[in-house]
mmCIF file of C-alpha atoms and ligand atoms in Angstrom:
data_model
loop_
_atom_site.group_PDB
_atom_site.id
_atom_site.type_symbol
_atom_site.label_atom_id
_atom_site.label_comp_id
_atom_site.label_asym_id
_atom_site.label_seq_id
_atom_site.Cartn_x
_atom_site.Cartn_y
_atom_site.Cartn_z
ATOM 1 C CA MET A 1 8.489 16.305 -25.404
ATOM 2 C CA VAL A 2 6.955 19.128 -23.370
ATOM 3 C CA GLU A 3 3.263 19.782 -23.758
ATOM 4 C CA ARG A 4 1.329 22.898 -22.962
ATOM 5 C CA ALA A 5 -2.149 24.279 -23.002
ATOM 6 C CA ASN A 6 -3.858 24.504 -26.345
ATOM 7 C CA LYS A 7 -4.902 28.122 -26.672
ATOM 8 C CA GLY A 8 -4.936 28.288 -30.457
ATOM 9 C CA LYS A 9 -7.525 27.147 -32.922
ATOM 10 C CA GLY A 10 -5.110 24.800 -34.643
ATOM 11 C CA GLY A 11 -4.589 22.318 -31.777
ATOM 12 C CA LEU A 12 -1.735 21.315 -29.549
ATOM 13 C CA LEU A 13 1.715 21.794 -31.006
ATOM 14 C CA ALA A 14 4.641 19.687 -29.751
ATOM 15 C CA ILE A 15 7.667 21.573 -28.425
ATOM 16 C CA LEU A 16 10.692 19.744 -29.812
ATOM 17 C CA THR A 17 14.133 19.318 -28.336
ATOM 18 C CA PHE A 18 17.052 20.219 -30.570
ATOM 19 C CA GLU A 19 17.700 16.519 -31.334
ATOM 20 C CA GLN A 20 14.036 15.902 -32.140
ATOM 21 C CA ALA A 21 13.985 18.855 -34.541
ATOM 22 C CA VAL A 22 17.061 17.550 -36.366
ATOM 23 C CA SER A 23 15.763 14.012 -36.607
ATOM 24 C CA ALA A 24 12.311 15.174 -37.761
ATOM 25 C CA LEU A 25 13.944 17.172 -40.564
ATOM 26 C CA LEU A 26 16.176 14.242 -41.529
ATOM 27 C CA SER A 27 13.099 12.034 -41.765
ATOM 28 C CA GLU A 28 11.548 14.540 -44.203
ATOM 29 C CA GLN A 29 9.017 16.017 -41.781
ATOM 30 C CA VAL A 30 8.355 19.733 -41.340
ATOM 31 C CA VAL A 31 9.053 21.641 -38.143
ATOM 32 C CA ALA A 32 8.774 25.289 -37.152
ATOM 33 C CA LEU A 33 12.186 26.829 -36.505
ATOM 34 C CA PRO A 34 13.071 30.063 -34.723
ATOM 35 C CA THR A 35 14.940 32.713 -36.674
ATOM 36 C CA GLU A 36 15.865 36.265 -35.755
ATOM 37 C CA THR A 37 13.273 37.626 -38.231
ATOM 38 C CA VAL A 38 10.185 35.411 -37.867
ATOM 39 C CA TYR A 39 9.572 31.684 -37.306
ATOM 40 C CA GLY A 40 10.058 29.540 -40.412
ATOM 41 C CA LEU A 41 8.303 26.342 -41.465
ATOM 42 C CA GLY A 42 11.332 24.196 -42.174
ATOM 43 C CA GLY A 43 11.820 21.161 -44.358
ATOM 44 C CA VAL A 44 14.903 19.779 -46.088
ATOM 45 C CA ALA A 45 15.054 21.642 -49.407
ATOM 46 C CA THR A 46 16.069 18.554 -51.412
ATOM 47 C CA SER A 47 13.151 16.466 -50.138
ATOM 48 C CA VAL A 48 10.098 16.261 -52.397
ATOM 49 C CA ALA A 49 8.017 14.920 -49.480
ATOM 50 C CA ALA A 50 9.000 17.684 -47.047
ATOM 51 C CA ILE A 51 8.469 20.457 -49.607
ATOM 52 C CA GLU A 52 5.101 18.994 -50.584
ATOM 53 C CA ARG A 53 4.091 19.067 -46.919
ATOM 54 C CA ILE A 54 5.171 22.717 -46.495
ATOM 55 C CA TYR A 55 2.919 23.776 -49.398
ATOM 56 C CA GLU A 56 0.082 21.702 -47.981
ATOM 57 C CA VAL A 57 0.355 22.985 -44.397
ATOM 58 C CA LYS A 58 0.686 26.634 -45.455
ATOM 59 C CA GLN A 59 -1.917 26.274 -48.231
ATOM 60 C CA ARG A 60 0.630 28.136 -50.284
ATOM 61 C CA PRO A 61 0.137 28.663 -54.029
ATOM 62 C CA ARG A 62 2.373 26.247 -55.930
ATOM 63 C CA ASP A 63 3.975 28.958 -58.041
ATOM 64 C CA ASN A 64 5.511 30.605 -54.975
ATOM 65 C CA PRO A 65 9.069 29.294 -54.376
ATOM 66 C CA LEU A 66 10.544 28.665 -50.935
ATOM 67 C CA ILE A 67 13.411 30.613 -49.384
ATOM 68 C CA CYS A 68 16.311 28.321 -48.389
ATOM 69 C CA HIS A 69 18.494 28.605 -45.286
ATOM 70 C CA CYS A 70 22.180 27.701 -44.992
ATOM 71 C CA TYR A 71 24.488 27.642 -42.001
ATOM 72 C CA ASP A 72 27.339 29.521 -43.677
ATOM 73 C CA ALA A 73 28.567 31.029 -46.943
ATOM 74 C CA THR A 74 30.566 27.927 -47.888
ATOM 75 C CA GLN A 75 27.501 25.695 -47.720
ATOM 76 C CA LEU A 76 25.521 28.306 -49.658
ATOM 77 C CA LEU A 77 28.147 28.667 -52.396
ATOM 78 C CA SER A 78 28.120 24.929 -53.032
ATOM 79 C CA TYR A 79 24.532 25.291 -54.336
ATOM 80 C CA VAL A 80 24.767 28.344 -56.620
ATOM 81 C CA GLU A 81 26.044 28.871 -60.141
ATOM 82 C CA ALA A 82 27.880 32.167 -59.737
ATOM 83 C CA VAL A 83 27.926 35.238 -57.515
ATOM 84 C CA PRO A 84 28.734 38.862 -58.368
ATOM 85 C CA VAL A 85 31.855 40.350 -56.781
ATOM 86 C CA TYR A 86 29.853 42.571 -54.419
ATOM 87 C CA TRP A 87 28.010 39.559 -52.957
ATOM 88 C CA ARG A 88 30.959 38.442 -50.827
ATOM 89 C CA HIS A 89 31.116 41.877 -49.228
ATOM 90 C CA LEU A 90 27.391 41.839 -48.498
ATOM 91 C CA VAL A 91 27.597 38.410 -46.913
ATOM 92 C CA ALA A 92 30.586 39.409 -44.803
ATOM 93 C CA ALA A 93 28.663 42.452 -43.553
ATOM 94 C CA PHE A 94 25.106 41.145 -43.178
ATOM 95 C CA SER A 95 25.199 37.374 -42.704
ATOM 96 C CA PRO A 96 24.312 35.669 -40.477
ATOM 97 C CA GLY A 97 21.495 38.214 -40.363
ATOM 98 C CA PRO A 98 18.170 39.456 -41.708
ATOM 99 C CA VAL A 99 19.166 39.644 -45.389
ATOM 100 C CA SER A 100 18.331 37.185 -48.178
ATOM 101 C CA TYR A 101 20.038 36.966 -51.564
ATOM 102 C CA ARG A 102 18.492 35.973 -54.877
ATOM 103 C CA LEU A 103 21.139 34.093 -56.839
ATOM 104 C CA ALA A 104 21.398 32.061 -60.053
ATOM 105 C CA LEU A 105 21.240 28.281 -59.825
ATOM 106 C CA PRO A 106 23.115 25.640 -61.815
ATOM 107 C CA THR A 107 20.893 23.414 -63.978
ATOM 108 C CA GLY A 108 19.778 20.219 -62.291
ATOM 109 C CA SER A 109 20.043 21.757 -58.832
ATOM 110 C CA PRO A 110 19.163 19.392 -55.969
ATOM 111 C CA LEU A 111 17.069 22.251 -54.560
ATOM 112 C CA THR A 112 14.590 21.923 -57.448
ATOM 113 C CA PRO A 113 11.720 20.691 -55.200
ATOM 114 C CA ALA A 114 11.728 24.039 -53.338
ATOM 115 C CA LEU A 115 11.947 26.380 -56.329
ATOM 116 C CA ALA A 116 8.540 26.231 -58.009
ATOM 117 C CA GLY A 117 10.204 26.202 -61.420
ATOM 118 C CA GLN A 118 12.439 29.259 -60.855
ATOM 119 C CA SER A 119 16.023 29.266 -62.154
ATOM 120 C CA THR A 120 17.097 31.269 -59.118
ATOM 121 C CA VAL A 121 17.097 30.639 -55.393
ATOM 122 C CA VAL A 122 16.655 33.010 -52.479
ATOM 123 C CA PHE A 123 19.118 32.091 -49.734
ATOM 124 C CA ARG A 124 19.563 33.315 -46.192
ATOM 125 C CA ILE A 125 21.925 32.591 -43.298
ATOM 126 C CA PRO A 126 19.805 33.220 -40.197
ATOM 127 C CA ASP A 127 21.324 34.801 -37.097
ATOM 128 C CA GLN A 128 19.780 32.395 -34.611
ATOM 129 C CA PRO A 129 22.227 29.985 -32.971
ATOM 130 C CA LEU A 130 19.746 27.123 -32.490
ATOM 131 C CA CYS A 131 18.523 27.374 -36.057
ATOM 132 C CA LEU A 132 22.055 27.558 -37.475
ATOM 133 C CA GLU A 133 23.069 24.489 -35.501
ATOM 134 C CA VAL A 134 20.020 22.566 -36.738
ATOM 135 C CA ILE A 135 20.972 23.348 -40.358
ATOM 136 C CA ARG A 136 24.575 22.372 -39.657
ATOM 137 C CA GLN A 137 23.497 18.994 -38.243
ATOM 138 C CA VAL A 138 21.077 18.361 -41.095
ATOM 139 C CA ASN A 139 23.879 19.361 -43.466
ATOM 140 C CA LEU A 140 21.462 20.312 -46.257
ATOM 141 C CA PRO A 141 19.784 23.644 -47.020
ATOM 142 C CA VAL A 142 16.511 23.995 -45.125
ATOM 143 C CA ALA A 143 13.589 25.539 -46.996
ATOM 144 C CA ALA A 144 11.630 27.683 -44.550
ATOM 145 C CA PRO A 145 8.940 30.138 -45.574
ATOM 146 C CA SER A 146 7.345 31.991 -42.685
ATOM 147 C CA ALA A 147 5.449 29.501 -40.479
ATOM 148 C CA ASN A 148 1.943 30.833 -41.119
ATOM 149 C CA THR A 149 -1.038 29.974 -43.258
ATOM 150 C CA SER A 150 -0.589 31.735 -46.590
ATOM 151 C CA GLY A 151 -1.725 35.364 -46.424
ATOM 152 C CA LYS A 152 -1.682 35.556 -42.628
ATOM 153 C CA VAL A 153 0.828 37.306 -40.380
ATOM 154 C CA SER A 154 4.211 35.687 -39.836
ATOM 155 C CA PRO A 155 4.648 34.201 -36.357
ATOM 156 C CA THR A 156 7.214 35.772 -34.055
ATOM 157 C CA SER A 157 6.862 33.227 -31.232
ATOM 158 C CA ALA A 158 6.205 29.508 -30.783
ATOM 159 C CA GLN A 159 2.775 30.396 -29.388
ATOM 160 C CA MET A 160 1.864 32.259 -32.580
ATOM 161 C CA VAL A 161 2.904 29.215 -34.626
ATOM 162 C CA GLU A 162 0.627 27.050 -32.504
ATOM 163 C CA ASP A 163 -2.267 29.506 -32.782
ATOM 164 C CA ASP A 164 -2.075 29.320 -36.565
ATOM 165 C CA LEU A 165 -0.790 25.860 -37.509
ATOM 166 C CA GLY A 166 -1.508 23.866 -34.345
ATOM 167 C CA ALA A 167 -0.799 20.150 -34.569
ATOM 168 C CA ARG A 168 -0.517 20.096 -38.373
ATOM 169 C CA ILE A 169 3.291 19.959 -38.144
ATOM 170 C CA ALA A 170 5.756 17.700 -36.328
ATOM 171 C CA GLY A 171 6.475 20.423 -33.782
ATOM 172 C CA VAL A 172 8.265 23.655 -33.047
ATOM 173 C CA LEU A 173 11.756 24.363 -31.788
ATOM 174 C CA ASP A 174 11.099 27.180 -29.340
ATOM 175 C CA GLY A 175 13.836 29.815 -29.516
ATOM 176 C CA GLY A 176 11.870 32.547 -27.743
ATOM 177 C CA PRO A 177 10.483 35.662 -29.409
ATOM 178 C CA SER A 178 12.023 36.695 -32.759
ATOM 179 C CA GLY A 179 14.359 39.665 -32.294
ATOM 180 C CA TYR A 180 13.417 41.613 -35.456
ATOM 181 C CA GLY A 181 9.810 40.610 -35.946
ATOM 182 C CA LEU A 182 9.763 41.373 -39.695
ATOM 183 C CA GLU A 183 10.892 39.132 -42.545
ATOM 184 C CA SER A 184 14.349 39.555 -44.059
ATOM 185 C CA THR A 185 15.279 42.120 -46.684
ATOM 186 C CA ILE A 186 15.446 40.279 -50.040
ATOM 187 C CA LEU A 187 18.213 41.472 -52.384
ATOM 188 C CA ASP A 188 18.325 40.550 -56.036
ATOM 189 C CA CYS A 189 21.977 39.701 -56.646
ATOM 190 C CA CYS A 190 21.500 38.440 -60.197
ATOM 191 C CA GLU A 191 22.718 41.704 -61.782
ATOM 192 C CA VAL A 192 26.345 42.812 -61.853
ATOM 193 C CA GLY A 193 25.982 46.576 -61.492
ATOM 194 C CA HIS A 194 22.739 47.010 -59.567
ATOM 195 C CA ILE A 195 21.175 45.544 -56.428
ATOM 196 C CA THR A 196 17.372 45.562 -56.298
ATOM 197 C CA ILE A 197 15.658 45.392 -52.923
ATOM 198 C CA LEU A 198 12.823 42.988 -53.686
ATOM 199 C CA ARG A 199 11.340 43.071 -50.176
ATOM 200 C CA PRO A 200 12.127 45.861 -47.682
ATOM 201 C CA GLY A 201 13.428 44.836 -44.262
ATOM 202 C CA ALA A 202 15.681 45.983 -41.442
ATOM 203 C CA ILE A 203 18.622 46.449 -43.837
ATOM 204 C CA GLY A 204 18.108 49.010 -46.622
ATOM 205 C CA PRO A 205 19.971 51.071 -49.232
ATOM 206 C CA GLU A 206 21.932 53.192 -46.731
ATOM 207 C CA GLU A 207 23.433 50.168 -44.999
ATOM 208 C CA ILE A 208 24.157 48.413 -48.318
ATOM 209 C CA GLU A 209 25.728 51.500 -49.916
ATOM 210 C CA ALA A 210 27.980 51.905 -46.895
ATOM 211 C CA VAL A 211 29.292 48.355 -47.383
ATOM 212 C CA LEU A 212 29.806 48.924 -51.124
ATOM 213 C CA ARG A 213 31.707 52.179 -50.475
ATOM 214 C CA GLN A 214 33.906 50.465 -47.911
ATOM 215 C CA ALA A 215 34.659 47.720 -50.469
ATOM 216 C CA GLY A 216 35.559 50.252 -53.171
ATOM 217 C CA LEU A 217 32.440 49.317 -55.159
ATOM 218 C CA ALA A 218 30.612 52.645 -54.962
ATOM 219 C CA GLU A 219 29.677 52.460 -58.668
ATOM 220 C CA ILE A 220 27.166 49.695 -57.917
ATOM 221 C CA THR A 221 23.691 51.146 -57.455
ATOM 222 C CA VAL A 222 20.997 50.065 -54.996
ATOM 223 C CA GLY A 223 17.260 50.670 -55.198
ATOM 224 C CA TYR A 224 13.859 49.421 -54.113
ATOM 225 C CA ALA A 225 11.948 47.304 -56.639
ATOM 226 C CA GLN A 226 9.407 49.219 -58.706
ATOM 227 C CA GLY A 227 6.764 48.283 -61.234
ATOM 228 C CA ALA A 228 7.582 45.033 -63.035
ATOM 229 C CA GLN A 229 10.547 44.357 -60.732
ATOM 230 C CA LEU A 230 8.067 43.707 -57.926
ATOM 231 C CA GLY A 231 6.900 40.653 -59.853
ATOM 232 C CA VAL A 232 10.341 39.048 -59.432
ATOM 233 C CA VAL A 233 9.168 37.863 -56.009
ATOM 234 C CA PRO A 234 6.265 35.557 -56.867
ATOM 235 C CA GLY A 235 4.878 35.931 -53.337
ATOM 236 C CA SER A 236 4.407 39.674 -53.850
ATOM 237 C CA LYS A 237 1.241 39.163 -55.868
ATOM 238 C CA TYR A 238 -0.545 37.531 -52.946
ATOM 239 C CA ARG A 239 -2.240 39.281 -50.036
ATOM 240 C CA HIS A 240 -0.039 39.212 -46.980
ATOM 241 C CA TYR A 241 0.368 39.768 -43.283
ATOM 242 C CA ALA A 242 -3.382 40.109 -42.690
ATOM 243 C CA PRO A 243 -5.482 39.324 -39.636
ATOM 244 C CA ASP A 244 -8.568 37.102 -40.130
ATOM 245 C CA LYS A 245 -10.820 40.129 -40.072
ATOM 246 C CA THR A 246 -10.379 42.800 -42.751
ATOM 247 C CA LEU A 247 -8.046 45.580 -41.616
ATOM 248 C CA LEU A 248 -9.262 48.906 -43.006
ATOM 249 C CA ARG A 249 -6.724 51.678 -43.581
ATOM 250 C CA ILE A 250 -8.015 55.172 -42.809
ATOM 251 C CA LYS A 251 -6.686 58.724 -42.514
ATOM 252 C CA SER A 252 -8.426 59.806 -39.336
ATOM 253 C CA LEU A 253 -10.831 58.783 -36.591
ATOM 254 C CA ALA A 254 -13.542 60.815 -38.316
ATOM 255 C CA THR A 255 -13.998 57.904 -40.759
ATOM 256 C CA LEU A 256 -15.136 55.456 -38.062
ATOM 257 C CA PRO A 257 -18.803 54.454 -37.888
ATOM 258 C CA GLU A 258 -20.390 55.706 -34.676
ATOM 259 C CA ASP A 259 -22.760 52.783 -34.241
ATOM 260 C CA LYS A 260 -20.297 49.918 -33.675
ATOM 261 C CA PRO A 261 -17.102 49.208 -31.749
ATOM 262 C CA SER A 262 -13.814 49.852 -33.566
ATOM 263 C CA LEU A 263 -10.264 48.723 -32.832
ATOM 264 C CA VAL A 264 -7.675 51.135 -34.148
ATOM 265 C CA LEU A 265 -3.973 50.396 -34.719
ATOM 266 C CA VAL A 266 -2.032 53.556 -33.891
ATOM 267 C CA THR A 267 1.317 54.769 -32.654
ATOM 268 C CA GLN A 268 1.720 55.616 -28.974
ATOM 269 C CA GLU A 269 2.025 59.286 -29.947
ATOM 270 C CA ARG A 270 -1.303 59.283 -31.771
ATOM 271 C CA ALA A 271 -2.985 57.275 -29.020
ATOM 272 C CA ASP A 272 -1.916 59.942 -26.522
ATOM 273 C CA ARG A 273 -2.803 62.910 -28.712
ATOM 274 C CA LEU A 274 -6.209 61.945 -30.095
ATOM 275 C CA ILE A 275 -9.526 62.325 -28.324
ATOM 276 C CA TRP A 276 -10.970 58.820 -28.360
ATOM 277 C CA PRO A 277 -14.722 58.487 -28.894
ATOM 278 C CA VAL A 278 -16.298 55.808 -26.665
ATOM 279 C CA TYR A 279 -16.855 53.415 -29.591
ATOM 280 C CA ALA A 280 -13.136 53.357 -30.559
ATOM 281 C CA THR A 281 -10.327 51.509 -28.751
ATOM 282 C CA PRO A 282 -6.671 52.192 -29.565
ATOM 283 C CA VAL A 283 -4.400 49.174 -30.147
ATOM 284 C CA VAL A 284 -0.935 50.634 -29.744
ATOM 285 C CA LEU A 285 1.864 49.616 -32.135
ATOM 286 C CA GLY A 286 4.552 51.369 -30.094
ATOM 287 C CA SER A 287 6.388 54.662 -30.259
ATOM 288 C CA ARG A 288 7.557 56.315 -33.472
ATOM 289 C CA ASP A 289 10.854 56.776 -31.644
ATOM 290 C CA ASP A 290 11.298 53.025 -31.301
ATOM 291 C CA LEU A 291 10.892 51.491 -34.761
ATOM 292 C CA PRO A 292 12.700 48.256 -33.750
ATOM 293 C CA GLY A 293 10.121 47.865 -30.963
ATOM 294 C CA VAL A 294 7.247 48.527 -33.388
ATOM 295 C CA ALA A 295 8.677 45.950 -35.829
ATOM 296 C CA ARG A 296 9.154 43.359 -33.086
ATOM 297 C CA GLY A 297 5.545 43.590 -31.911
ATOM 298 C CA LEU A 298 3.826 44.390 -35.227
ATOM 299 C CA TYR A 299 2.492 40.939 -36.144
ATOM 300 C CA GLN A 300 1.466 40.190 -32.566
ATOM 301 C CA GLN A 301 -0.610 43.386 -32.519
ATOM 302 C CA ILE A 302 -2.154 42.753 -35.942
ATOM 303 C CA LYS A 303 -3.019 39.226 -34.835
ATOM 304 C CA ALA A 304 -4.458 40.505 -31.528
ATOM 305 C CA LEU A 305 -7.206 42.301 -33.494
ATOM 306 C CA ASP A 306 -8.776 38.913 -34.212
ATOM 307 C CA GLY A 307 -9.228 38.156 -30.516
ATOM 308 C CA LEU A 308 -10.970 41.474 -29.722
ATOM 309 C CA ALA A 309 -14.521 42.544 -30.514
ATOM 310 C CA GLY A 310 -14.923 45.230 -33.153
ATOM 311 C CA GLU A 311 -14.003 46.194 -36.695
ATOM 312 C CA ALA A 312 -10.284 46.632 -37.306
ATOM 313 C CA TYR A 313 -8.708 49.870 -38.531
ATOM 314 C CA TYR A 314 -5.223 51.255 -39.021
ATOM 315 C CA ILE A 315 -4.707 55.011 -39.097
ATOM 316 C CA GLU A 316 -2.117 55.485 -41.821
ATOM 317 C CA GLU A 317 1.155 56.701 -40.413
ATOM 318 C CA ASP A 318 4.271 58.154 -42.035
ATOM 319 C CA TRP A 319 6.947 55.839 -40.674
ATOM 320 C CA GLY A 320 9.752 57.755 -42.361
ATOM 321 C CA ASP A 321 12.437 56.815 -44.876
ATOM 322 C CA SER A 322 14.703 54.623 -42.770
ATOM 323 C CA SER A 323 15.005 50.962 -43.817
ATOM 324 C CA LEU A 324 12.846 49.838 -40.944
ATOM 325 C CA GLY A 325 10.338 52.657 -41.456
ATOM 326 C CA ARG A 326 9.872 51.563 -45.070
ATOM 327 C CA ALA A 327 9.585 47.910 -44.052
ATOM 328 C CA ILE A 328 6.888 48.717 -41.466
ATOM 329 C CA THR A 329 5.004 50.844 -44.036
ATOM 330 C CA ASN A 330 5.221 47.995 -46.561
ATOM 331 C CA ARG A 331 3.804 45.379 -44.156
ATOM 332 C CA LEU A 332 0.978 47.582 -42.873
ATOM 333 C CA GLN A 333 -0.004 48.629 -46.409
ATOM 334 C CA ARG A 334 -0.157 45.039 -47.538
ATOM 335 C CA ALA A 335 -2.069 43.924 -44.439
ATOM 336 C CA SER A 336 -4.781 46.525 -44.928
ATOM 337 C CA VAL A 337 -7.321 47.830 -47.422
ATOM 338 C CA PHE A 338 -7.597 51.608 -47.905
ATOM 339 C CA ILE A 339 -11.149 52.906 -47.644
ATOM 340 C CA ARG A 340 -11.081 56.688 -47.662
HETATM 341 O O1 TXA B 401 12.949 36.387 -42.835
HETATM 342 C C1 TXA B 401 12.559 35.605 -43.714
HETATM 343 O O2 TXA B 401 12.899 35.734 -44.897
HETATM 344 C C2 TXA B 401 11.638 34.468 -43.271
HETATM 345 C C3 TXA B 401 12.451 33.534 -42.357
HETATM 346 C C4 TXA B 401 11.670 32.324 -41.907
HETATM 347 O O3 TXA B 401 13.638 33.190 -42.976
HETATM 348 N N1 TXA B 401 11.112 33.757 -44.396
HETATM 349 C C5 TXA B 401 10.152 34.269 -45.207
HETATM 350 O O4 TXA B 401 9.704 33.391 -46.188
HETATM 351 O O5 TXA B 401 9.699 35.377 -45.075
HETATM 352 P P1 TXA B 401 8.431 33.673 -47.110
HETATM 353 O O6 TXA B 401 8.255 32.495 -47.967
HETATM 354 O O7 TXA B 401 7.288 34.025 -46.246
HETATM 355 O O8 TXA B 401 8.870 34.881 -47.995
HETATM 356 C C6 TXA B 401 9.910 34.711 -48.941
HETATM 357 C C7 TXA B 401 9.606 35.431 -50.210
HETATM 358 C C8 TXA B 401 8.323 34.972 -50.883
HETATM 359 O O9 TXA B 401 7.523 36.098 -51.203
HETATM 360 C C9 TXA B 401 8.791 34.273 -52.163
HETATM 361 O O10 TXA B 401 7.935 34.541 -53.263
HETATM 362 C C10 TXA B 401 10.162 34.897 -52.381
HETATM 363 O O11 TXA B 401 10.676 35.159 -51.106
HETATM 364 N N2 TXA B 401 11.062 33.971 -53.080
HETATM 365 C C11 TXA B 401 11.510 32.773 -52.672
HETATM 366 N N3 TXA B 401 12.306 32.206 -53.604
HETATM 367 C C12 TXA B 401 12.378 33.077 -54.632
HETATM 368 C C13 TXA B 401 13.047 33.093 -55.897
HETATM 369 N N4 TXA B 401 13.813 32.080 -56.293
HETATM 370 N N5 TXA B 401 12.902 34.191 -56.680
HETATM 371 C C14 TXA B 401 12.156 35.227 -56.283
HETATM 372 N N6 TXA B 401 11.482 35.281 -55.099
HETATM 373 C C15 TXA B 401 11.596 34.226 -54.295
HETATM 374 MG MG1 MG B 402 5.604 34.755 -45.574
#
């Protein structure tokens, strides 16, 4: 086991070898696992003890079910009741990858401990070779919500897991920085003729419609969740992705108080274009022309606000209508509170 300096408030976190991660999971412990979206807090989905520990470590409300991870579609299919015809096309196109599917469960499912009473499960096949191999060795679905305290930003590196959870878990399997940096797109696949995007992510309606067209299923419609549909994801009613300090969403620098230091999340373009008063410091999210780069660094930058002196602000930005633009808008809206 490799040890390293404890920089976080949570205490020293063990870096696990692949074998240690597998054996910890098999002995019903919880470990942080790398995925291509964000790090997950993994526990065997059939284990009451492991699931209990995930809720405890995350301080997660008990009515919020856990997303489960499989190593391939065959493993996944052995746990669900039925899938719509379009689902196989989606899986072929997007999995392994940053897309999760909400599917119906058979009664008496062995995944019951992870489901918080739901009759559905949200499944994902992560595109991270180490993580996939861990699930394959464990040979059971691995429940893994993002590896952060409930309400806080999702970690995109082993260091961020340590900073938040410290030594409260058996360890982390370090797979390097997460490639996407935002959580998966969640698709509701419980309807036959319509796919609802329950949580926006890197994959959106354009990409999904293209797959449906290719499969000769153009009559199936795709849309973002609205109104009551948003409640389908129990986690959507909780505050999310926030730094420890309150992040205030504003329209312009004119809103800032002149008598105290301010930290301001902005795009590179805005940072370059605005005249910065001495009391305001830009914290750059990246260029509007590089949304994947903005997504990759987003949580790191939000988290960085906690380590700097000053009140935290985000100047509202129009990130555009692309899948990633909408996902970035969604996370920043939910991380912040609008003041004027
Ligand atoms: O990219 C991701 O999805 C990451 C990585 C680690 O896989 N995981 C992740 O987990 O973001 P979490 O728990 O932070 O977010 C999953 C969301 C939660 O808001 C939860 O309420 C929702 O999925 N969810 C899980 N199971 C569900 C179910 N059966 N029905 C509806 N929503 C569900
Ligand atoms: Mg989360």
